CSV table of C-alpha atoms and ligand atoms in Angstrom, one decimal:
chain,number,residue,atom,x,y,z
A,1,MET,CA,148.5,109.4,107.7
A,2,ASP,CA,145.0,110.8,107.1
A,3,ASP,CA,144.2,114.8,106.4
A,4,ARG,CA,144.0,115.4,110.1
A,5,GLU,CA,146.7,113.9,111.2
A,6,ILE,CA,149.4,115.3,108.3
A,7,ARG,CA,148.0,118.6,109.3
A,8,ALA,CA,148.9,118.4,113.1
A,9,ALA,CA,152.0,116.8,112.4
A,10,MET,CA,152.6,120.0,110.1
A,11,HIS,CA,152.0,122.5,112.9
A,12,ALA,CA,154.1,120.5,115.4
A,13,ALA,CA,156.8,120.6,112.9
A,14,PHE,CA,156.6,124.0,112.4
A,15,THR,CA,156.5,125.1,116.0
A,16,GLU,CA,159.3,122.9,116.2
A,17,GLN,CA,161.3,124.6,113.3
A,18,TYR,CA,160.3,128.0,113.3
A,19,GLY,CA,159.6,128.9,117.0
A,20,SER,CA,155.6,129.5,117.1
A,21,ASP,CA,152.9,128.6,114.1
A,22,GLU,CA,151.3,131.9,114.8
A,23,GLY,CA,149.9,133.2,111.3
A,24,THR,CA,150.6,130.6,109.7
A,25,VAL,CA,148.2,129.3,106.6
A,26,MET,CA,147.3,126.0,105.1
A,27,PHE,CA,147.1,125.1,101.2
A,28,PHE,CA,146.8,121.8,99.8
A,29,ALA,CA,146.7,120.8,95.9
A,30,PRO,CA,145.8,117.4,95.2
A,31,GLY,CA,147.5,114.6,93.1
A,32,ARG,CA,145.7,112.9,90.0
A,33,VAL,CA,145.2,109.8,88.3
A,34,ASN,CA,144.7,109.7,84.7
A,35,LEU,CA,142.1,107.3,83.6
A,36,ILE,CA,142.9,107.2,80.5
A,37,GLY,CA,144.8,109.4,77.2
A,38,GLU,CA,148.2,108.4,78.4
A,39,HIS,CA,151.1,109.6,76.5
A,40,THR,CA,148.9,111.8,74.4
A,41,ASP,CA,149.3,114.9,75.8
A,42,TYR,CA,152.5,116.1,74.5
A,43,ASN,CA,150.9,114.9,70.8
A,44,GLY,CA,148.0,117.5,71.0
A,45,GLY,CA,145.9,114.6,72.0
A,46,HIS,CA,142.9,114.3,74.9
A,47,VAL,CA,143.3,112.9,78.3
A,48,PHE,CA,141.2,112.3,81.3
A,49,PRO,CA,142.6,112.4,84.4
A,50,CYS,CA,141.1,113.6,87.8
A,51,ALA,CA,142.2,115.1,91.1
A,52,LEU,CA,142.5,113.2,93.9
A,53,THR,CA,142.1,113.3,97.7
A,54,ARG,CA,145.4,112.9,98.3
A,55,GLY,CA,147.8,115.3,97.4
A,56,THR,CA,150.7,117.4,99.1
A,57,TYR,CA,150.0,120.1,101.9
A,58,ALA,CA,152.0,123.6,102.7
A,59,LEU,CA,151.8,124.9,106.4
A,60,VAL,CA,153.3,128.5,105.1
A,61,ARG,CA,153.9,132.0,107.3
A,62,GLN,CA,154.8,134.9,105.2
A,63,ARG,CA,158.2,136.7,105.9
A,64,GLU,CA,159.1,140.3,105.5
A,65,ASP,CA,162.4,139.9,104.0
A,66,ARG,CA,163.5,137.4,100.6
A,67,THR,CA,164.3,134.2,102.2
A,68,ILE,CA,162.2,131.4,102.1
A,69,ARG,CA,163.0,128.1,104.1
A,70,TYR,CA,161.3,124.9,103.8
A,71,TYR,CA,161.2,121.6,105.6
A,72,SER,CA,159.5,118.6,104.3
A,73,LEU,CA,158.1,115.9,106.5
A,74,ASN,CA,158.5,113.4,103.5
A,75,GLN,CA,162.2,114.6,103.2
A,76,LYS,CA,163.2,114.7,106.8
A,77,THR,CA,166.7,113.8,105.9
A,78,SER,CA,167.3,117.1,103.7
A,79,GLY,CA,166.8,118.6,107.0
A,80,PHE,CA,166.0,122.9,106.4
A,81,ILE,CA,166.7,124.1,103.0
A,82,THR,CA,167.0,127.8,103.0
A,83,LYS,CA,167.1,129.9,99.8
A,84,GLU,CA,166.9,133.7,98.7
A,85,LEU,CA,164.1,134.8,96.5
A,86,ASP,CA,167.0,136.3,94.0
A,87,GLN,CA,169.3,133.2,93.7
A,88,ILE,CA,166.3,131.5,92.1
A,89,THR,CA,168.0,131.5,88.5
A,90,ALA,CA,168.7,127.4,87.4
A,91,TYR,CA,167.9,124.3,88.7
A,92,ASN,CA,170.5,123.1,91.6
A,93,ALA,CA,171.4,120.0,92.8
A,94,ASP,CA,172.0,121.1,96.6
A,95,ASP,CA,168.5,122.6,96.6
A,96,GLN,CA,166.7,118.7,96.4
A,97,TRP,CA,163.3,118.6,96.6
A,98,THR,CA,163.0,122.5,96.7
A,99,ASN,CA,163.7,122.7,93.4
A,100,TYR,CA,160.0,122.0,92.9
A,101,PRO,CA,158.6,124.9,94.8
A,102,ASN,CA,161.9,127.3,93.1
A,103,ALA,CA,160.8,126.2,90.3
A,104,ALA,CA,157.5,128.0,90.6
A,105,VAL,CA,159.0,131.0,92.0
A,106,TYR,CA,160.9,131.1,88.8
A,107,ALA,CA,157.9,130.8,86.5
A,108,PHE,CA,156.0,133.4,88.4
A,109,GLU,CA,159.1,135.8,88.0
A,110,LYS,CA,159.6,134.7,84.4
A,111,HIS,CA,155.9,135.7,83.3
A,112,GLY,CA,156.0,139.1,85.0
A,113,HIS,CA,154.5,138.3,88.4
A,114,HIS,CA,156.4,139.5,90.8
A,115,ILE,CA,157.2,137.5,94.0
A,116,LYS,CA,158.2,140.2,96.8
A,117,THR,CA,158.7,138.3,99.9
A,118,GLY,CA,159.6,134.9,101.2
A,119,TYR,CA,158.3,132.7,103.5
A,120,ASP,CA,158.7,130.0,106.2
A,121,ALA,CA,157.0,126.6,105.2
A,122,VAL,CA,156.2,123.0,106.0
A,123,ILE,CA,155.7,120.7,103.4
A,124,ALA,CA,153.9,117.1,103.4
A,125,GLY,CA,152.3,114.9,101.5
A,126,ASN,CA,150.5,111.6,101.1
A,127,ILE,CA,150.7,110.8,97.6
A,128,PRO,CA,154.4,108.7,97.3
A,129,VAL,CA,156.9,110.6,95.2
A,130,GLY,CA,157.7,109.0,92.2
A,131,SER,CA,154.7,107.2,92.0
A,132,GLY,CA,152.7,108.2,88.9
A,133,LEU,CA,150.3,110.2,90.9
A,134,SER,CA,152.3,113.6,90.2
A,135,SER,CA,153.7,114.6,93.6
A,136,SER,CA,156.0,116.8,91.5
A,137,ALA,CA,153.3,118.6,89.7
A,138,SER,CA,151.3,118.7,93.0
A,139,LEU,CA,153.7,120.1,94.4
A,140,LEU,CA,154.3,123.0,91.9
A,141,VAL,CA,150.5,124.0,91.9
A,142,LEU,CA,150.5,123.9,95.7
A,143,THR,CA,153.7,126.6,95.9
A,144,GLY,CA,151.9,128.4,92.7
A,145,SER,CA,148.7,128.6,94.9
A,146,VAL,CA,151.1,130.2,97.8
A,147,LEU,CA,152.6,132.6,95.8
A,148,ARG,CA,149.6,133.9,94.2
A,149,ALA,CA,148.0,134.1,97.6
A,150,PHE,CA,150.9,135.9,99.2
A,151,ASN,CA,151.8,138.5,96.8
A,152,GLN,CA,148.2,139.6,95.7
A,153,LEU,CA,148.0,138.1,91.9
A,154,ASP,CA,144.3,137.1,92.2
A,155,ASP,CA,144.6,137.6,88.9
A,156,VAL,CA,146.5,134.5,87.9
A,157,THR,CA,143.6,132.2,87.2
A,158,ASN,CA,143.5,128.4,87.9
A,159,GLN,CA,144.4,127.7,84.5
A,160,GLU,CA,147.2,129.7,84.7
A,161,LEU,CA,148.7,128.2,87.5
A,162,ALA,CA,148.7,124.8,85.8
A,163,LEU,CA,150.3,126.3,82.7
A,164,LEU,CA,153.0,128.4,84.9
A,165,ALA,CA,153.6,124.7,86.6
A,166,ARG,CA,154.4,123.2,83.3
A,167,PHE,CA,156.5,126.2,82.6
A,168,ALA,CA,158.4,125.8,85.9
A,169,GLU,CA,159.1,121.7,85.0
A,170,GLN,CA,160.0,122.0,81.6
A,171,LYS,CA,162.3,124.7,81.8
A,172,TYR,CA,163.4,124.4,85.2
A,173,ILE,CA,163.4,121.2,85.8
A,174,GLY,CA,163.9,120.0,82.6
A,175,LEU,CA,161.1,117.6,82.0
A,176,ASN,CA,159.8,118.0,78.3
A,177,CYS,CA,156.1,116.8,79.7
A,178,GLY,CA,152.6,117.7,78.5
A,179,ILE,CA,150.1,120.1,80.6
A,180,MET,CA,148.0,117.1,81.4
A,181,ASP,CA,149.1,117.0,85.4
A,182,GLN,CA,149.6,120.2,86.2
A,183,PHE,CA,145.8,120.5,84.9
A,184,ALA,CA,144.2,118.0,86.2
A,185,ILE,CA,145.6,119.1,89.6
A,186,ALA,CA,144.5,123.2,88.9
A,187,MET,CA,141.6,122.4,87.7
A,188,GLY,CA,140.1,119.8,89.5
A,189,LYS,CA,136.5,119.2,90.6
A,190,LYS,CA,134.8,116.7,93.1
A,191,ASP,CA,133.7,114.0,91.6
A,192,HIS,CA,134.4,114.6,88.1
A,193,ALA,CA,137.4,113.5,85.8
A,194,ILE,CA,138.2,116.1,83.3
A,195,PHE,CA,138.2,115.5,79.7
A,196,LEU,CA,140.9,117.8,77.9
A,197,ASP,CA,141.4,118.8,74.4
A,198,THR,CA,145.6,119.6,74.7
A,199,ALA,CA,145.7,120.8,71.6
A,200,ASP,CA,143.7,123.9,72.3
A,201,LEU,CA,143.2,123.3,76.4
A,202,SER,CA,139.3,123.0,75.8
A,203,TYR,CA,137.8,120.8,78.2
A,204,LYS,CA,134.4,119.3,80.1
A,205,TYR,CA,133.7,118.0,83.1
A,206,VAL,CA,132.4,114.6,82.9
A,207,PRO,CA,130.7,113.2,86.3
A,208,VAL,CA,132.6,110.1,87.4
A,209,VAL,CA,129.4,107.8,88.3
A,210,LEU,CA,130.7,104.0,89.1
A,211,ASP,CA,127.2,102.9,90.5
A,212,ASP,CA,128.7,99.3,92.3
A,213,ALA,CA,132.2,99.7,91.4
A,214,SER,CA,135.1,101.8,92.7
A,215,LEU,CA,138.5,103.2,91.1
A,216,ILE,CA,141.5,101.1,92.8
A,217,ILE,CA,145.1,102.9,93.0
A,218,MET,CA,147.7,100.0,92.5
A,219,ASN,CA,151.1,101.3,94.0
A,220,THR,CA,154.3,99.4,92.3
A,221,ASN,CA,156.1,100.7,94.8
A,222,LYS,CA,158.8,100.0,92.5
A,223,PRO,CA,162.2,101.8,93.7
A,224,ARG,CA,162.4,105.2,92.0
A,225,GLU,CA,164.7,105.5,89.2
A,226,LEU,CA,165.3,108.2,86.9
A,227,GLN,CA,162.9,108.3,84.3
A,228,GLU,CA,163.3,111.6,82.6
A,229,SER,CA,165.6,110.8,80.0
A,230,LYS,CA,163.7,107.8,78.9
A,231,TYR,CA,160.3,110.0,78.9
A,232,ASN,CA,161.9,112.7,76.9
A,233,ASP,CA,163.0,110.1,74.4
A,234,ARG,CA,159.7,109.2,74.3
A,235,VAL,CA,158.5,113.1,73.4
A,236,GLN,CA,161.8,112.9,70.8
A,237,GLU,CA,160.6,109.7,69.0
A,238,CYS,CA,157.0,111.1,68.9
A,239,THR,CA,158.3,114.4,67.3
A,240,GLN,CA,160.8,112.3,64.8
A,241,ALA,CA,157.2,110.4,63.7
A,242,LEU,CA,155.4,113.8,62.8
A,243,HIS,CA,158.2,115.1,61.3
A,244,ASP,CA,158.1,112.1,59.1
A,245,LEU,CA,154.2,112.3,58.7
A,246,GLN,CA,154.5,116.1,57.9
A,247,LYS,CA,156.2,114.9,54.5
A,248,VAL,CA,152.7,113.1,53.3
A,249,CYS,CA,150.0,115.4,55.2
A,250,ASN,CA,149.4,118.8,56.8
A,251,ILE,CA,148.8,118.2,60.5
A,252,THR,CA,150.7,119.9,63.0
A,253,SER,CA,150.7,117.1,65.3
A,254,LEU,CA,149.7,113.4,65.9
A,255,GLY,CA,146.4,113.9,67.5
A,256,GLU,CA,144.8,115.2,64.6
A,257,LEU,CA,145.1,111.9,62.8
A,258,SER,CA,142.1,109.3,63.2
A,259,SER,CA,143.4,105.6,63.2
A,260,VAL,CA,142.3,104.8,59.4
A,261,GLN,CA,144.5,108.3,58.2
A,262,PHE,CA,147.2,106.9,60.2
A,263,GLU,CA,147.0,103.5,58.9
A,264,GLU,CA,147.2,105.3,55.4
A,265,LEU,CA,150.3,107.2,55.9
A,266,LYS,CA,151.9,105.3,58.2
A,267,ASP,CA,154.5,104.0,56.0
A,268,ALA,CA,156.1,107.3,56.0
A,269,ILE,CA,157.7,107.2,59.3
A,270,THR,CA,160.6,105.4,58.4
A,271,ASP,CA,161.7,104.2,61.9
A,272,GLU,CA,160.0,101.1,63.0
A,273,THR,CA,159.8,102.3,66.5
A,274,CYS,CA,158.9,105.9,65.9
A,275,ARG,CA,155.9,104.6,64.0
A,276,LYS,CA,154.8,102.1,67.1
A,277,ARG,CA,155.2,105.5,69.3
A,278,ALA,CA,153.0,107.5,66.9
A,279,LYS,CA,150.8,104.5,66.5
A,280,HIS,CA,149.7,104.5,70.2
A,281,ALA,CA,149.6,108.4,70.4
A,282,VAL,CA,146.9,108.0,67.5
A,283,TYR,CA,145.0,105.2,68.5
A,284,GLU,CA,145.2,106.1,72.6
A,285,ASN,CA,143.4,109.2,71.6
A,286,GLU,CA,140.5,107.5,69.8
A,287,ARG,CA,140.5,105.4,72.8
A,288,THR,CA,140.0,108.3,75.1
A,289,LEU,CA,137.4,109.7,73.3
A,290,LEU,CA,135.5,106.9,73.2
A,291,ALA,CA,136.2,105.9,76.8
A,292,ALA,CA,134.5,109.7,77.7
A,293,GLU,CA,131.8,109.2,75.9
A,294,ALA,CA,130.8,105.7,77.2
A,295,LEU,CA,131.8,107.1,81.2
A,296,GLN,CA,129.0,109.7,80.3
A,297,HIS,CA,126.6,106.9,79.4
A,298,GLY,CA,127.4,104.7,82.3
A,299,GLU,CA,128.6,102.5,80.1
A,300,LEU,CA,131.4,100.7,82.5
A,301,GLU,CA,131.7,97.5,80.6
A,302,GLU,CA,133.0,99.5,77.2
A,303,PHE,CA,135.2,102.3,79.3
A,304,GLY,CA,136.6,98.9,81.2
A,305,LYS,CA,138.0,97.5,77.5
A,306,LEU,CA,139.2,100.8,76.6
A,307,MET,CA,141.5,100.8,80.1
A,308,ASN,CA,142.7,97.3,79.2
A,309,ALA,CA,143.3,98.4,75.7
A,310,SER,CA,145.4,101.0,76.4
A,311,HIS,CA,147.3,99.1,78.8
A,312,VAL,CA,148.1,96.8,75.6
A,313,SER,CA,149.4,99.4,73.6
A,314,LEU,CA,151.7,101.2,76.3
A,315,ARG,CA,153.1,98.2,77.2
A,316,ASP,CA,153.6,96.5,73.5
A,317,ASP,CA,153.7,99.9,71.4
A,318,TYR,CA,155.0,102.3,73.7
A,319,GLU,CA,156.9,100.2,75.8
A,320,VAL,CA,156.6,102.2,79.2
A,321,SER,CA,155.1,99.6,81.2
A,322,GLY,CA,157.3,96.8,82.7
A,323,ILE,CA,157.0,93.6,85.0
A,324,GLU,CA,155.6,95.6,87.8
A,325,LEU,CA,153.2,97.0,86.1
A,326,ASP,CA,152.1,94.4,83.8
A,327,THR,CA,151.7,92.0,86.5
A,328,LEU,CA,149.3,94.2,88.1
A,329,ALA,CA,147.2,95.0,85.4
A,330,GLU,CA,147.2,91.5,84.0
A,331,THR,CA,146.5,89.8,86.9
A,332,ALA,CA,144.0,92.1,87.5
A,333,TRP,CA,142.0,91.2,84.4
A,334,THR,CA,142.0,87.4,85.3
A,335,VAL,CA,139.4,88.6,88.6
A,336,PRO,CA,135.6,88.1,88.1
A,337,GLY,CA,134.1,92.0,88.9
A,338,VAL,CA,137.2,93.8,87.6
A,339,ILE,CA,136.1,96.0,84.7
A,340,GLY,CA,139.2,97.2,83.3
A,341,ALA,CA,142.8,97.7,84.9
A,342,ARG,CA,146.0,99.7,83.6
A,343,MET,CA,149.2,101.6,84.0
A,344,THR,CA,148.5,105.3,84.5
A,345,GLY,CA,151.5,108.0,84.4
A,346,ALA,CA,154.4,107.8,82.4
A,347,GLY,CA,154.9,104.6,83.5
A,348,PHE,CA,158.2,102.4,84.1
A,349,GLY,CA,156.7,101.7,87.7
A,350,GLY,CA,154.3,104.1,89.3
A,351,CYS,CA,150.9,103.1,89.6
A,352,GLY,CA,148.3,101.3,88.2
A,353,VAL,CA,144.4,101.8,88.0
A,354,ALA,CA,141.8,99.4,88.0
A,355,LEU,CA,137.9,99.5,88.1
A,356,VAL,CA,136.6,96.8,90.1
A,357,ARG,CA,132.9,96.1,91.4
A,358,ASN,CA,132.4,96.5,95.1
A,359,ASP,CA,131.7,93.0,95.8
A,360,ALA,CA,135.0,91.6,94.0
A,361,VAL,CA,137.2,94.3,95.7
A,362,GLU,CA,138.6,91.7,98.4
A,363,THR,CA,139.2,88.6,95.9
A,364,PHE,CA,141.2,91.7,93.6
A,365,LEU,CA,143.2,92.4,96.2
A,366,HIS,CA,144.2,89.2,97.3
A,367,THR,CA,144.6,87.7,93.9
A,368,VAL,CA,146.8,90.7,92.8
A,369,GLN,CA,149.0,91.3,96.0
A,370,LYS,CA,149.9,87.4,95.8
A,371,ALA,CA,150.8,87.3,92.0
A,372,TYR,CA,152.7,90.5,92.4
A,373,VAL,CA,154.7,89.1,95.6
A,374,ASP,CA,155.2,85.8,93.4
A,375,THR,CA,156.6,88.1,90.4
A,376,VAL,CA,158.0,90.9,91.5
A,377,GLY,CA,159.2,89.9,95.3
A,378,TYR,CA,158.1,92.8,97.3
A,379,GLU,CA,154.4,94.0,98.1
A,380,ALA,CA,152.4,96.3,96.0
A,381,SER,CA,150.1,98.8,97.9
A,382,PHE,CA,146.2,99.5,97.0
A,383,PHE,CA,143.9,102.4,98.0
A,384,ARG,CA,140.4,103.5,96.6
A,385,ALA,CA,140.3,106.8,94.4
A,386,GLU,CA,138.6,109.5,95.8
A,387,ILE,CA,138.2,112.4,93.5
A,388,ALA,CA,138.8,116.1,94.7
A,389,ASP,CA,138.8,119.4,93.6
A,390,GLY,CA,141.7,121.7,92.7
A,391,PRO,CA,143.9,123.6,94.9
A,392,ILE,CA,142.4,125.1,98.3
A,393,VAL,CA,142.9,127.2,101.3
A,394,ILE,CA,142.1,124.8,104.0
A,395,ASP,CA,140.3,126.9,107.0
A,396,GLU,CA,141.5,125.0,109.9
A,397,ALA,CA,139.5,127.1,112.2
A,398,ALA,CA,136.3,125.0,110.7
B,401,GLA,C1,153.4,112.2,83.0
B,401,GLA,C2,153.7,113.7,82.4
B,401,GLA,C3,152.3,113.9,81.7
B,401,GLA,C4,151.9,112.9,80.4
B,401,GLA,C5,152.1,111.4,81.3
B,401,GLA,C6,151.7,110.4,80.5
B,401,GLA,O1,153.0,112.4,83.9
B,401,GLA,O2,154.2,114.8,83.4
B,401,GLA,O3,152.4,114.9,80.5
B,401,GLA,O4,152.8,113.1,79.7
B,401,GLA,O5,153.4,111.4,81.8
B,401,GLA,O6,150.5,110.5,80.0
């Protein structure tokens, strides 16, 4: 569904669920795609994501009491979910998907931003849940921007929204994630990628000028499975590698090491798996620096090579790809006119991203889809990525 169709469906659902849609406000927060710099953000390295025109919408009306009511067009079977603000104390399986908006409330309260009243909300999104395009961070930042607007918390900046959303994800949901997704979403800028140093949150916007090429997102459509534990394992393995390295050098994160330094010191990491994970983190950080440079100078071929190398490293050293993502990326590499292709996001399914010359897009789609169906047994889906701003309030009168 496109933007207008989604919003029309949300108004209809709001009226049906809550009687009338009078006094509602429409909020939007984007999803994100990471161009390169994967699994570097919790290692103090660099990332290079951008916000997408696809994301999550909330049609909301403030209430006078402390009740929150939710209905999602994407989770219709969950029906209507109600919660009292004062009951939001910890993750609760019964709350299903509304644990995310509740987590945002929790983060605000924990940081002294008092939430005074509840609201009625209809939520809808056009990024598939679990697709690696950060539907969860999108929902967290979206809720944060609703809470900010309804509670006169104008001093909460977008950067702080990102930090609150990460806190929510880590402390309420239980994923030890980095800051990339929340930052990319809260700080998005149309037609720009964000070159972010996760060690100190310094960042630079780099224009994404692709001339005769497009960024295509490739969704594996792999059924979502619980990935949190595998993700947390990788975080733990990197922590272990860092711990070993700290016995021989003075660093606070893997992101501080160059690949040359890593090669000199790597034997200090006793466990072979942890050594491979650290190798990825260090080399991927270097690739991200080079890729941001390359894009800035319009060197798309160089950028594409770095994307491909990133995938190989995520496949072989970090071991977070899998048959679905490998089939997408590796088939894409064989198509003339494909500049680069890789998995994006946490991995284990989800999406890939390819940089493709416009005159090769048709062949690319056909070739990759065919190989995917032959290998995996069901279809992948594809769409052109358009790069958007961060969270907004939509002026529906316009
Ligand atoms: C998930 C996490 C991010 C990041 C990526 C991998 O999207 O939420 O913090 O670690 O995986 O790069």
